[in-house]
mmCIF file of C-alpha atoms in Angstrom:
data_model
loop_
_atom_site.group_PDB
_atom_site.id
_atom_site.type_symbol
_atom_site.label_atom_id
_atom_site.label_comp_id
_atom_site.label_asym_id
_atom_site.label_seq_id
_atom_site.Cartn_x
_atom_site.Cartn_y
_atom_site.Cartn_z
ATOM 1 C CA MET A 16 0.096 -0.298 -0.418
ATOM 2 C CA THR A 17 1.669 3.277 -0.730
ATOM 3 C CA GLU A 18 1.303 5.788 1.737
ATOM 4 C CA TYR A 19 0.689 9.608 1.552
ATOM 5 C CA VAL A 20 2.054 12.340 3.776
ATOM 6 C CA VAL A 21 -0.051 15.726 4.735
ATOM 7 C CA LEU A 22 2.330 18.983 3.479
ATOM 8 C CA VAL A 23 1.949 21.731 5.318
ATOM 9 C CA ASN A 24 2.631 25.396 5.343
ATOM 10 C CA GLU A 25 5.234 26.582 8.348
ATOM 11 C CA GLN A 26 1.213 27.653 10.343
ATOM 12 C CA GLY A 27 0.700 24.544 10.189
ATOM 13 C CA ASP A 28 -2.334 24.162 7.430
ATOM 14 C CA ALA A 29 -2.485 21.884 4.733
ATOM 15 C CA ILE A 30 -1.831 22.299 1.339
ATOM 16 C CA GLY A 31 -1.908 18.818 -0.120
ATOM 17 C CA THR A 32 -0.446 15.425 0.084
ATOM 18 C CA MET A 33 2.384 13.047 -1.372
ATOM 19 C CA GLU A 34 3.899 10.270 -1.496
ATOM 20 C CA LYS A 35 6.031 9.956 1.462
ATOM 21 C CA LEU A 36 9.284 8.701 -0.219
ATOM 22 C CA GLU A 37 8.163 11.982 -2.134
ATOM 23 C CA ALA A 38 8.741 13.745 0.417
ATOM 24 C CA HIS A 39 11.561 13.008 2.182
ATOM 25 C CA GLU A 40 13.727 12.953 -1.446
ATOM 26 C CA LYS A 41 12.246 16.610 -1.749
ATOM 27 C CA GLY A 42 12.341 17.218 1.977
ATOM 28 C CA LEU A 43 9.004 18.608 2.166
ATOM 29 C CA LEU A 44 7.114 19.805 4.895
ATOM 30 C CA HIS A 45 4.725 17.366 5.832
ATOM 31 C CA LEU A 46 2.953 16.864 9.109
ATOM 32 C CA ALA A 47 4.321 13.950 11.788
ATOM 33 C CA PHE A 48 3.850 12.542 15.572
ATOM 34 C CA SER A 49 5.968 11.635 17.733
ATOM 35 C CA VAL A 50 4.594 9.618 20.507
ATOM 36 C CA LEU A 51 7.242 8.743 23.874
ATOM 37 C CA LEU A 52 5.042 6.916 26.775
ATOM 38 C CA TYR A 53 6.993 6.939 30.340
ATOM 39 C CA ARG A 54 6.116 5.232 33.548
ATOM 40 C CA GLU A 55 6.446 6.631 37.021
ATOM 41 C CA THR A 56 9.249 3.918 39.190
ATOM 42 C CA ASP A 57 10.923 3.972 42.565
ATOM 43 C CA LEU A 58 13.756 5.545 40.959
ATOM 44 C CA GLY A 59 11.865 7.986 38.771
ATOM 45 C CA LYS A 60 10.301 8.091 35.369
ATOM 46 C CA GLU A 61 11.266 5.883 32.801
ATOM 47 C CA PHE A 62 10.671 6.330 28.771
ATOM 48 C CA LEU A 63 9.904 3.461 26.614
ATOM 49 C CA LEU A 64 12.326 3.806 23.454
ATOM 50 C CA GLN A 65 12.370 2.018 20.167
ATOM 51 C CA LYS A 66 15.423 0.530 18.334
ATOM 52 C CA ARG A 67 14.155 1.001 14.562
ATOM 53 C CA ALA A 68 14.722 -1.634 12.620
ATOM 54 C CA GLU A 69 17.644 -2.608 10.157
ATOM 55 C CA CYS A 70 15.035 -2.736 7.524
ATOM 56 C CA LYS A 71 13.766 1.062 7.459
ATOM 57 C CA TYR A 72 14.943 3.553 4.715
ATOM 58 C CA HIS A 73 15.712 5.702 7.021
ATOM 59 C CA SER A 74 17.003 6.244 10.703
ATOM 60 C CA LYS A 75 17.853 2.391 11.023
ATOM 61 C CA ASN A 76 19.040 0.654 14.191
ATOM 62 C CA LYS A 77 18.593 4.055 16.351
ATOM 63 C CA TRP A 78 17.011 4.507 19.237
ATOM 64 C CA SER A 79 13.888 6.463 19.296
ATOM 65 C CA ASN A 80 10.673 7.422 20.869
ATOM 66 C CA THR A 81 8.312 4.861 21.542
ATOM 67 C CA CYS A 82 6.189 5.474 17.878
ATOM 68 C CA CYS A 83 6.526 7.765 15.153
ATOM 69 C CA SER A 84 4.664 8.352 11.990
ATOM 70 C CA HIS A 85 2.713 10.326 10.086
ATOM 71 C CA PRO A 86 -0.892 10.849 10.193
ATOM 72 C CA ARG A 87 -2.846 10.144 7.532
ATOM 73 C CA VAL A 88 -5.601 12.610 5.281
ATOM 74 C CA ASN A 89 -7.970 13.616 7.992
ATOM 75 C CA GLU A 90 -6.728 11.368 10.620
ATOM 76 C CA ASN A 91 -6.020 13.625 13.887
ATOM 77 C CA VAL A 92 -2.505 12.980 15.332
ATOM 78 C CA GLU A 93 -3.773 11.114 18.926
ATOM 79 C CA VAL A 94 -6.052 8.366 16.605
ATOM 80 C CA ALA A 95 -2.589 8.169 14.323
ATOM 81 C CA GLY A 96 -0.420 7.731 17.386
ATOM 82 C CA THR A 97 -2.821 4.828 19.066
ATOM 83 C CA ARG A 98 -2.389 3.053 15.510
ATOM 84 C CA ARG A 99 1.042 2.970 15.071
ATOM 85 C CA LEU A 100 1.625 2.077 18.710
ATOM 86 C CA ASN A 101 -0.141 -1.171 17.837
ATOM 87 C CA GLU A 102 1.273 -1.442 14.615
ATOM 88 C CA GLU A 103 4.320 -1.265 15.319
ATOM 89 C CA ILE A 104 4.949 -3.056 19.309
ATOM 90 C CA GLY A 105 1.778 -4.195 19.449
ATOM 91 C CA ILE A 106 0.163 -1.751 21.828
ATOM 92 C CA THR A 107 -3.262 -1.755 22.060
ATOM 93 C CA GLY A 108 -4.275 -0.206 25.643
ATOM 94 C CA VAL A 109 -3.692 3.273 25.069
ATOM 95 C CA PHE A 110 -6.301 4.973 23.783
ATOM 96 C CA PRO A 111 -6.182 8.262 21.852
ATOM 97 C CA GLU A 112 -7.998 10.812 25.027
ATOM 98 C CA GLN A 113 -5.102 9.305 27.211
ATOM 99 C CA PHE A 114 -2.435 11.046 25.425
ATOM 100 C CA VAL A 115 -1.050 14.752 26.381
ATOM 101 C CA ASN A 116 -0.629 16.905 23.293
ATOM 102 C CA LEU A 117 2.162 19.076 24.095
ATOM 103 C CA GLY A 118 1.962 20.565 20.772
ATOM 104 C CA TRP A 119 4.541 20.809 17.441
ATOM 105 C CA PHE A 120 8.126 21.766 16.311
ATOM 106 C CA ILE A 121 9.125 21.816 12.672
ATOM 107 C CA TYR A 122 12.785 20.549 12.112
ATOM 108 C CA GLN A 123 14.359 19.746 9.576
ATOM 109 C CA ALA A 124 17.230 17.070 9.163
ATOM 110 C CA GLU A 125 19.662 15.466 6.443
ATOM 111 C CA LEU A 126 19.812 12.059 6.087
ATOM 112 C CA GLU A 127 22.710 9.048 6.032
ATOM 113 C CA ASN A 128 21.229 7.932 3.000
ATOM 114 C CA GLY A 129 20.161 11.656 0.959
ATOM 115 C CA LEU A 130 16.894 11.877 2.661
ATOM 116 C CA SER A 131 15.645 14.920 4.740
ATOM 117 C CA GLU A 132 12.939 14.794 7.413
ATOM 118 C CA HIS A 133 10.666 17.922 7.330
ATOM 119 C CA GLU A 134 8.247 17.409 9.957
ATOM 120 C CA GLN A 135 6.070 19.290 12.026
ATOM 121 C CA ASP A 136 6.558 16.817 14.602
ATOM 122 C CA TYR A 137 3.366 16.800 17.278
ATOM 123 C CA ILE A 138 4.437 15.555 20.552
ATOM 124 C CA LEU A 139 2.164 13.336 22.617
ATOM 125 C CA ILE A 140 2.739 11.548 26.007
ATOM 126 C CA ALA A 141 0.875 9.146 28.037
ATOM 127 C CA ASN A 142 1.766 7.722 31.657
ATOM 128 C CA THR A 143 1.557 3.731 30.974
ATOM 129 C CA PRO A 144 3.098 2.191 33.884
ATOM 130 C CA ASP A 145 1.677 -1.775 32.869
ATOM 131 C CA VAL A 146 1.829 -2.504 28.693
ATOM 132 C CA ASN A 147 2.873 -5.121 27.480
ATOM 133 C CA PHE A 148 4.175 -5.434 23.640
ATOM 134 C CA ILE A 149 4.812 -7.636 20.663
ATOM 135 C CA LEU A 150 7.243 -5.653 18.401
ATOM 136 C CA ASN A 151 6.468 -5.842 14.511
ATOM 137 C CA PRO A 152 10.213 -6.696 12.979
ATOM 138 C CA GLU A 153 9.371 -4.591 9.839
ATOM 139 C CA GLU A 154 9.361 -1.511 12.297
ATOM 140 C CA VAL A 155 11.417 -2.134 15.401
ATOM 141 C CA SER A 156 14.640 -4.093 16.752
ATOM 142 C CA ASP A 157 14.238 -3.518 20.131
ATOM 143 C CA ILE A 158 12.236 -1.930 22.952
ATOM 144 C CA GLN A 159 13.403 -1.241 26.045
ATOM 145 C CA TRP A 160 12.506 1.488 29.242
ATOM 146 C CA TRP A 161 15.331 4.153 29.791
ATOM 147 C CA SER A 162 15.786 6.146 32.683
ATOM 148 C CA GLU A 163 16.162 9.539 32.914
ATOM 149 C CA ALA A 164 20.207 9.236 33.604
ATOM 150 C CA ASP A 165 20.215 6.433 30.968
ATOM 151 C CA ILE A 166 19.341 8.964 28.294
ATOM 152 C CA GLU A 167 20.803 12.126 29.581
ATOM 153 C CA LYS A 168 24.645 10.309 30.134
ATOM 154 C CA GLU A 169 23.905 8.789 26.456
ATOM 155 C CA LEU A 170 23.137 11.712 24.800
ATOM 156 C CA LYS A 171 26.219 13.500 25.995
ATOM 157 C CA VAL A 172 28.144 10.358 25.000
ATOM 158 C CA ASN A 173 27.086 9.543 21.699
ATOM 159 C CA SER A 174 24.019 11.217 20.304
ATOM 160 C CA ASP A 175 24.224 9.165 17.155
ATOM 161 C CA THR A 176 22.595 6.208 19.399
ATOM 162 C CA PHE A 177 19.202 8.264 18.634
ATOM 163 C CA SER A 178 16.555 9.202 15.546
ATOM 164 C CA VAL A 179 17.562 13.087 14.771
ATOM 165 C CA TRP A 180 14.285 14.414 15.978
ATOM 166 C CA PHE A 181 14.324 12.389 19.335
ATOM 167 C CA PRO A 182 17.298 15.172 21.835
ATOM 168 C CA THR A 183 14.160 17.287 20.663
ATOM 169 C CA VAL A 184 11.266 15.461 21.331
ATOM 170 C CA TYR A 185 12.419 14.087 24.618
ATOM 171 C CA LYS A 186 13.478 17.802 26.086
ATOM 172 C CA LYS A 187 10.530 19.199 25.303
ATOM 173 C CA VAL A 188 8.463 16.204 27.215
ATOM 174 C CA LEU A 189 10.979 16.904 30.720
ATOM 175 C CA THR A 190 10.345 20.135 30.297
ATOM 176 C CA HIS A 191 6.805 19.515 30.271
ATOM 177 C CA LEU A 192 6.509 16.597 33.076
ATOM 178 C CA GLN A 193 9.052 18.964 35.416
ATOM 179 C CA GLN A 194 6.632 22.256 35.068
ATOM 180 C CA ALA A 195 3.514 20.112 35.400
ATOM 181 C CA ASN A 196 4.694 18.651 39.050
#
């Protein structure tokens, strides 16, 4: 099935659609979302990160937020986030109304294979202490709960471990969670 993305302008208004790979080849601004699930433990917050599959056409073998993708035409980002949690890692117990939508940011990055990310990326978070997962090997090769300390250490020592968008997503989530306390 051919996948399409929603093209947007700098204000976030939809201006059309394009095949996903073509949008990444041309570096055109399009809608995306990043889901980051977290849980509270006795030692602090932990974040559920996925390692992107070897077969992904970009950012393969990179650790990233719980899931990320693009909403379909006329699909809101919370519904899309729920859909992709199920498709990528088999999580069925998170529902659109559980997400806190932190808004969006725009980023652009050249990728390792000549493609370009240029996304209006919505950040969705949810506190989910008990989730079960079944990895889709075409999307994800590993999934782990990471402590704040482990993420911070890895970002300082080897930021290439992560997808290009993850540090921004993570920092915005941390800021929100710190302000919420």
